[in-house]
Amino acid sequence: MKVENHTHLQDEQILWAVIDESDLARHAQEHLRGCPVCKRKVEQFRYELRDFGQKASLAVPPFSRPVRLPREKPAAGSHNVGWLPVFGAAAMAAFVVFFYFMGMETVAPTQFASLQNQENLLEDESLMREIAEIVEVPLPADVYAISGDNETGFYEGLYEISGDDGTGFAEDMDEINGDNGTGYDEDFLEFVVPDLQDDFQSEFI
Amino acid sequence: MSLKITALVEKARDGNRPSFQDLVTIFQEDIYRLAYYRTFSQMDAEDLTQEVFEQAYRKLNSLNDPQRFRAWLYSIAVNRCNDFLRKRKYMALLQMRTAQEQDFMATGKDMNNSYNDKIEKKRFWKQVKTMLHKLSSMERQVFTLRFMDHRNINEIASILDKNESTIKTHLYRALNKVRGEADFFKEYRESLS
């Protein structure tokens, strides 16, 4: 298997020779020139590749629809821009319209401070209103219910909840209490919560 | 590239429509075959050929060197085919019938050939597809351009916008894969053993 002190080309070298002989090392090129065995291998593979290409060319169905050029060549610069820029422009326009109607207005940086002051003032005002309400009605509504107070707005609130017209609730309560419709049992209440005036008078009697 | 083609390209760039029509006549079958080797469909290949020349006609002014016309035209064709194959992949996902399948089912178009001939061709393309399927995308491109479109290494590098050594490396890998498996290279394999 030796030719002029050189071994035959490896399979990889045969492939490189098929692609481009000049890529082989010099001694391999020299061997290939002088070795009929290696030369035959390279030629065989080249022949088969060429044959394959010719077969492929013959197996393609005949070209039956000759090319027709467009009537007019488009003016220079007028090329198809595609749908992407159009879509981008439409999206931008939709964005602008959306924010315009949603009231997102641009605010100059100098106006930010006065806006913040206004917000603080509004917050303070609502806080003061809450404090005033607590001062007017210091106890929770349940306490008024127990005490039977009907001037604190508690019953009205209950009427609102129950959807009543303001008369039914008292009647129901009267039924529960077994009362005659004039209110709670005054004797009982007087026993639980003695009148201050009575107490005061009793001390001096 | 021949002087005739260069002259035609120069005239066509100056707006001479018949010159471009001559270029179409010279190259249309090559481009059609290139498209067919990638799509395996006559209908698709013909559509793509039409599109390639329309695009070339529109963009001819962007070609700076008329001597590069062939490589420029082939690069348009290769890119168009790649786009088409990408789209076809998505269509296959949607299970829409492709022109390739329609071609397969069509019986009337190629009536000049005998039945045996048609069977033989179908078998041939099936083998080609099986062989090319084993190659990576780049190996397939390079192999097809070299051995089916008969372009040399320098042209392939220009068409694919790669350097020559990259093309040779991909070509080497492609040959290494196909020589062992394809039926086309049986005799070569026997010569090795």
CSV table of N, CA, C and O in Angstrom, one decimal, chain A residues 41-104:
chain,number,residue,atom,x,y,z
A,41,LYS,N,-10.1,6.8,-6.6
A,41,LYS,CA,-11.1,7.0,-5.6
A,41,LYS,C,-11.7,8.4,-5.7
A,41,LYS,O,-12.9,8.6,-5.6
A,42,VAL,N,-10.8,9.4,-5.8
A,42,VAL,CA,-11.3,10.8,-5.9
A,42,VAL,C,-12.2,11.0,-7.2
A,42,VAL,O,-13.3,11.6,-7.1
A,43,GLU,N,-11.7,10.4,-8.3
A,43,GLU,CA,-12.4,10.6,-9.5
A,43,GLU,C,-13.8,9.9,-9.5
A,43,GLU,O,-14.8,10.4,-10.0
A,44,GLN,N,-13.8,8.7,-8.8
A,44,GLN,CA,-15.0,7.9,-8.7
A,44,GLN,C,-16.1,8.8,-7.9
A,44,GLN,O,-17.2,8.9,-8.3
A,45,PHE,N,-15.7,9.4,-6.8
A,45,PHE,CA,-16.6,10.1,-6.0
A,45,PHE,C,-17.1,11.4,-6.8
A,45,PHE,O,-18.3,11.7,-6.8
A,46,ARG,N,-16.1,12.0,-7.4
A,46,ARG,CA,-16.5,13.2,-8.2
A,46,ARG,C,-17.5,12.8,-9.3
A,46,ARG,O,-18.5,13.5,-9.6
A,47,TYR,N,-17.2,11.7,-10.0
A,47,TYR,CA,-18.1,11.2,-11.0
A,47,TYR,C,-19.5,11.0,-10.5
A,47,TYR,O,-20.5,11.4,-11.1
A,48,GLU,N,-19.6,10.3,-9.4
A,48,GLU,CA,-20.9,10.0,-8.8
A,48,GLU,C,-21.7,11.3,-8.4
A,48,GLU,O,-22.9,11.3,-8.5
A,49,LEU,N,-20.9,12.2,-7.9
A,49,LEU,CA,-21.6,13.5,-7.5
A,49,LEU,C,-22.1,14.2,-8.7
A,49,LEU,O,-23.2,14.8,-8.7
A,50,ARG,N,-21.3,14.2,-9.8
A,50,ARG,CA,-21.7,14.8,-11.0
A,50,ARG,C,-22.9,14.1,-11.6
A,50,ARG,O,-23.9,14.7,-12.1
A,51,ASP,N,-22.9,12.8,-11.6
A,51,ASP,CA,-24.0,12.0,-12.1
A,51,ASP,C,-25.2,12.2,-11.3
A,51,ASP,O,-26.3,12.4,-11.9
A,52,PHE,N,-25.1,12.4,-10.0
A,52,PHE,CA,-26.2,12.7,-9.1
A,52,PHE,C,-26.8,14.1,-9.5
A,52,PHE,O,-28.1,14.2,-9.7
A,53,GLY,N,-26.0,15.0,-9.8
A,53,GLY,CA,-26.4,16.4,-10.2
A,53,GLY,C,-27.2,16.3,-11.5
A,53,GLY,O,-28.2,17.0,-11.7
A,54,GLN,N,-26.7,15.5,-12.4
A,54,GLN,CA,-27.3,15.4,-13.7
A,54,GLN,C,-28.7,14.7,-13.6
A,54,GLN,O,-29.7,15.1,-14.2
A,55,LYS,N,-28.7,13.6,-12.8
A,55,LYS,CA,-30.0,12.9,-12.6
A,55,LYS,C,-31.0,13.9,-12.0
A,55,LYS,O,-32.2,13.9,-12.4
A,56,ALA,N,-30.6,14.7,-11.0
A,56,ALA,CA,-31.5,15.6,-10.4
A,56,ALA,C,-32.0,16.6,-11.4
A,56,ALA,O,-33.2,16.9,-11.4
A,57,SER,N,-31.1,17.1,-12.3
A,57,SER,CA,-31.5,18.1,-13.3
A,57,SER,C,-32.6,17.5,-14.2
A,57,SER,O,-33.5,18.1,-14.6
A,58,LEU,N,-32.4,16.2,-14.6
A,58,LEU,CA,-33.3,15.5,-15.5
A,58,LEU,C,-34.6,15.2,-14.8
A,58,LEU,O,-35.7,15.1,-15.5
A,59,ALA,N,-34.6,15.0,-13.5
A,59,ALA,CA,-35.8,14.6,-12.8
A,59,ALA,C,-36.7,15.8,-12.5
A,59,ALA,O,-37.8,15.6,-12.0
A,60,VAL,N,-36.2,17.0,-12.7
A,60,VAL,CA,-37.1,18.2,-12.4
A,60,VAL,C,-38.2,18.2,-13.5
A,60,VAL,O,-37.9,18.1,-14.7
A,61,PRO,N,-39.4,18.4,-13.1
A,61,PRO,CA,-40.5,18.6,-14.1
A,61,PRO,C,-40.2,19.8,-15.0
A,61,PRO,O,-39.6,20.7,-14.6
A,62,PRO,N,-40.7,19.7,-16.2
A,62,PRO,CA,-40.4,20.8,-17.2
A,62,PRO,C,-41.0,22.2,-16.7
A,62,PRO,O,-42.0,22.2,-16.1
A,63,PHE,N,-40.2,23.2,-17.0
A,63,PHE,CA,-40.6,24.5,-16.6
A,63,PHE,C,-41.8,25.0,-17.5
A,63,PHE,O,-41.5,25.2,-18.7
A,64,SER,N,-43.0,25.2,-17.0
A,64,SER,CA,-44.1,25.4,-17.9
A,64,SER,C,-44.7,26.8,-17.8
A,64,SER,O,-45.7,27.1,-18.5
A,65,ARG,N,-44.2,27.6,-17.0
A,65,ARG,CA,-44.8,28.9,-16.8
A,65,ARG,C,-43.7,30.0,-16.9
A,65,ARG,O,-43.1,30.5,-15.9
A,66,PRO,N,-43.4,30.5,-18.1
A,66,PRO,CA,-42.3,31.5,-18.3
A,66,PRO,C,-42.6,32.7,-17.4
A,66,PRO,O,-43.7,33.1,-17.2
A,67,VAL,N,-41.5,33.4,-17.0
A,67,VAL,CA,-41.6,34.5,-16.1
A,67,VAL,C,-42.2,35.7,-16.9
A,67,VAL,O,-41.8,36.0,-18.0
A,68,ARG,N,-43.1,36.5,-16.2
A,68,ARG,CA,-43.6,37.7,-16.8
A,68,ARG,C,-43.2,38.9,-15.9
A,68,ARG,O,-43.5,38.9,-14.7
A,69,LEU,N,-42.6,39.8,-16.6
A,69,LEU,CA,-42.1,41.0,-15.8
A,69,LEU,C,-43.3,41.9,-15.5
A,69,LEU,O,-44.3,42.0,-16.3
A,70,PRO,N,-43.2,42.7,-14.4
A,70,PRO,CA,-44.3,43.7,-14.2
A,70,PRO,C,-44.3,44.7,-15.3
A,70,PRO,O,-43.2,45.0,-15.9
A,71,ARG,N,-45.4,45.3,-15.6
A,71,ARG,CA,-45.5,46.3,-16.7
A,71,ARG,C,-44.5,47.5,-16.6
A,71,ARG,O,-43.8,47.8,-17.5
A,72,GLU,N,-44.6,48.0,-15.4
A,72,GLU,CA,-43.7,49.2,-15.2
A,72,GLU,C,-42.7,49.0,-14.1
A,72,GLU,O,-43.1,48.4,-13.1
A,73,LYS,N,-41.5,49.4,-14.3
A,73,LYS,CA,-40.5,49.3,-13.3
A,73,LYS,C,-40.8,50.4,-12.2
A,73,LYS,O,-41.0,51.6,-12.6
A,74,PRO,N,-41.0,50.1,-10.9
A,74,PRO,CA,-41.3,51.1,-10.0
A,74,PRO,C,-40.2,52.2,-9.9
A,74,PRO,O,-39.0,51.9,-10.1
A,75,ALA,N,-40.6,53.4,-9.6
A,75,ALA,CA,-39.7,54.5,-9.5
A,75,ALA,C,-38.7,54.2,-8.4
A,75,ALA,O,-39.0,53.5,-7.4
A,76,ALA,N,-37.5,54.7,-8.6
A,76,ALA,CA,-36.4,54.5,-7.6
A,76,ALA,C,-36.8,55.0,-6.2
A,76,ALA,O,-37.4,56.1,-6.1
A,77,GLY,N,-36.6,54.2,-5.2
A,77,GLY,CA,-37.0,54.7,-3.9
A,77,GLY,C,-38.4,54.2,-3.4
A,77,GLY,O,-38.6,54.2,-2.3
A,78,SER,N,-39.2,53.9,-4.4
A,78,SER,CA,-40.6,53.5,-4.0
A,78,SER,C,-40.6,52.0,-3.9
A,78,SER,O,-40.8,51.3,-4.8
A,79,HIS,N,-40.2,51.5,-2.8
A,79,HIS,CA,-40.1,50.1,-2.6
A,79,HIS,C,-41.2,49.7,-1.5
A,79,HIS,O,-41.7,50.5,-0.8
A,80,ASN,N,-41.5,48.5,-1.5
A,80,ASN,CA,-42.5,47.9,-0.6
A,80,ASN,C,-42.0,48.1,0.8
A,80,ASN,O,-41.0,47.4,1.2
A,81,VAL,N,-42.7,48.9,1.6
A,81,VAL,CA,-42.2,49.1,3.0
A,81,VAL,C,-42.7,48.0,3.9
A,81,VAL,O,-42.2,47.9,5.1
A,82,GLY,N,-43.6,47.2,3.5
A,82,GLY,CA,-44.1,46.1,4.4
A,82,GLY,C,-45.2,46.7,5.3
A,82,GLY,O,-45.4,47.9,5.4
A,83,TRP,N,-45.7,45.8,6.1
A,83,TRP,CA,-46.9,46.2,7.0
A,83,TRP,C,-46.4,46.7,8.3
A,83,TRP,O,-47.1,47.3,9.0
A,84,LEU,N,-45.1,46.4,8.7
A,84,LEU,CA,-44.7,46.7,10.0
A,84,LEU,C,-44.7,48.2,10.4
A,84,LEU,O,-45.2,48.6,11.4
A,85,PRO,N,-44.1,49.0,9.5
A,85,PRO,CA,-44.1,50.5,9.8
A,85,PRO,C,-45.6,51.0,9.9
A,85,PRO,O,-45.9,51.9,10.7
A,86,VAL,N,-46.4,50.5,9.0
A,86,VAL,CA,-47.8,50.9,9.0
A,86,VAL,C,-48.5,50.6,10.3
A,86,VAL,O,-49.2,51.4,11.0
A,87,PHE,N,-48.2,49.3,10.7
A,87,PHE,CA,-48.8,48.9,12.0
A,87,PHE,C,-48.3,49.7,13.2
A,87,PHE,O,-49.0,50.1,14.1
A,88,GLY,N,-47.0,50.0,13.1
A,88,GLY,CA,-46.4,50.8,14.2
A,88,GLY,C,-47.0,52.2,14.3
A,88,GLY,O,-47.3,52.7,15.4
A,89,ALA,N,-47.2,52.8,13.1
A,89,ALA,CA,-47.8,54.2,13.1
A,89,ALA,C,-49.3,54.1,13.6
A,89,ALA,O,-49.7,55.0,14.4
A,90,ALA,N,-50.0,53.1,13.2
A,90,ALA,CA,-51.4,53.0,13.7
A,90,ALA,C,-51.4,52.8,15.2
A,90,ALA,O,-52.3,53.3,15.9
A,91,ALA,N,-50.5,51.9,15.7
A,91,ALA,CA,-50.4,51.7,17.2
A,91,ALA,C,-50.1,53.0,17.9
A,91,ALA,O,-50.7,53.3,19.0
A,92,MET,N,-49.2,53.8,17.4
A,92,MET,CA,-48.8,55.0,18.0
A,92,MET,C,-50.0,56.0,18.0
A,92,MET,O,-50.3,56.6,19.1
A,93,ALA,N,-50.7,56.1,16.9
A,93,ALA,CA,-51.9,57.0,16.9
A,93,ALA,C,-53.0,56.5,17.9
A,93,ALA,O,-53.5,57.3,18.6
A,94,ALA,N,-53.2,55.2,18.0
A,94,ALA,CA,-54.2,54.7,18.9
A,94,ALA,C,-53.7,55.0,20.4
A,94,ALA,O,-54.6,55.4,21.2
A,95,PHE,N,-52.4,54.9,20.6
A,95,PHE,CA,-51.9,55.3,22.0
A,95,PHE,C,-52.2,56.7,22.3
A,95,PHE,O,-52.7,57.0,23.4
A,96,VAL,N,-51.9,57.6,21.4
A,96,VAL,CA,-52.1,59.1,21.6
A,96,VAL,C,-53.6,59.3,21.9
A,96,VAL,O,-54.0,60.0,22.9
A,97,VAL,N,-54.5,58.8,21.1
A,97,VAL,CA,-55.9,59.0,21.2
A,97,VAL,C,-56.4,58.4,22.6
A,97,VAL,O,-57.1,59.1,23.3
A,98,PHE,N,-55.9,57.3,22.9
A,98,PHE,CA,-56.3,56.6,24.2
A,98,PHE,C,-56.0,57.5,25.4
A,98,PHE,O,-56.8,57.8,26.2
A,99,PHE,N,-54.7,58.0,25.4
A,99,PHE,CA,-54.3,58.8,26.6
A,99,PHE,C,-54.9,60.2,26.6
A,99,PHE,O,-55.2,60.7,27.6
A,100,TYR,N,-55.3,60.6,25.4
A,100,TYR,CA,-55.9,61.9,25.3
A,100,TYR,C,-57.3,61.9,26.0
A,100,TYR,O,-57.7,62.7,26.8
A,101,PHE,N,-58.0,60.8,25.6
A,101,PHE,CA,-59.4,60.7,26.2
A,101,PHE,C,-59.4,60.2,27.6
A,101,PHE,O,-60.3,60.4,28.4
A,102,MET,N,-58.3,59.5,28.0
A,102,MET,CA,-58.3,59.0,29.4
A,102,MET,C,-57.8,60.1,30.4
A,102,MET,O,-57.7,59.9,31.6
A,103,GLY,N,-57.5,61.3,29.8
A,103,GLY,CA,-57.1,62.4,30.7
A,103,GLY,C,-55.7,62.4,31.2
A,103,GLY,O,-55.4,63.0,32.2
A,104,MET,N,-54.8,61.7,30.5
A,104,MET,CA,-53.5,61.7,31.0
A,104,MET,C,-52.8,62.9,30.4
A,104,MET,O,-52.4,62.9,29.3
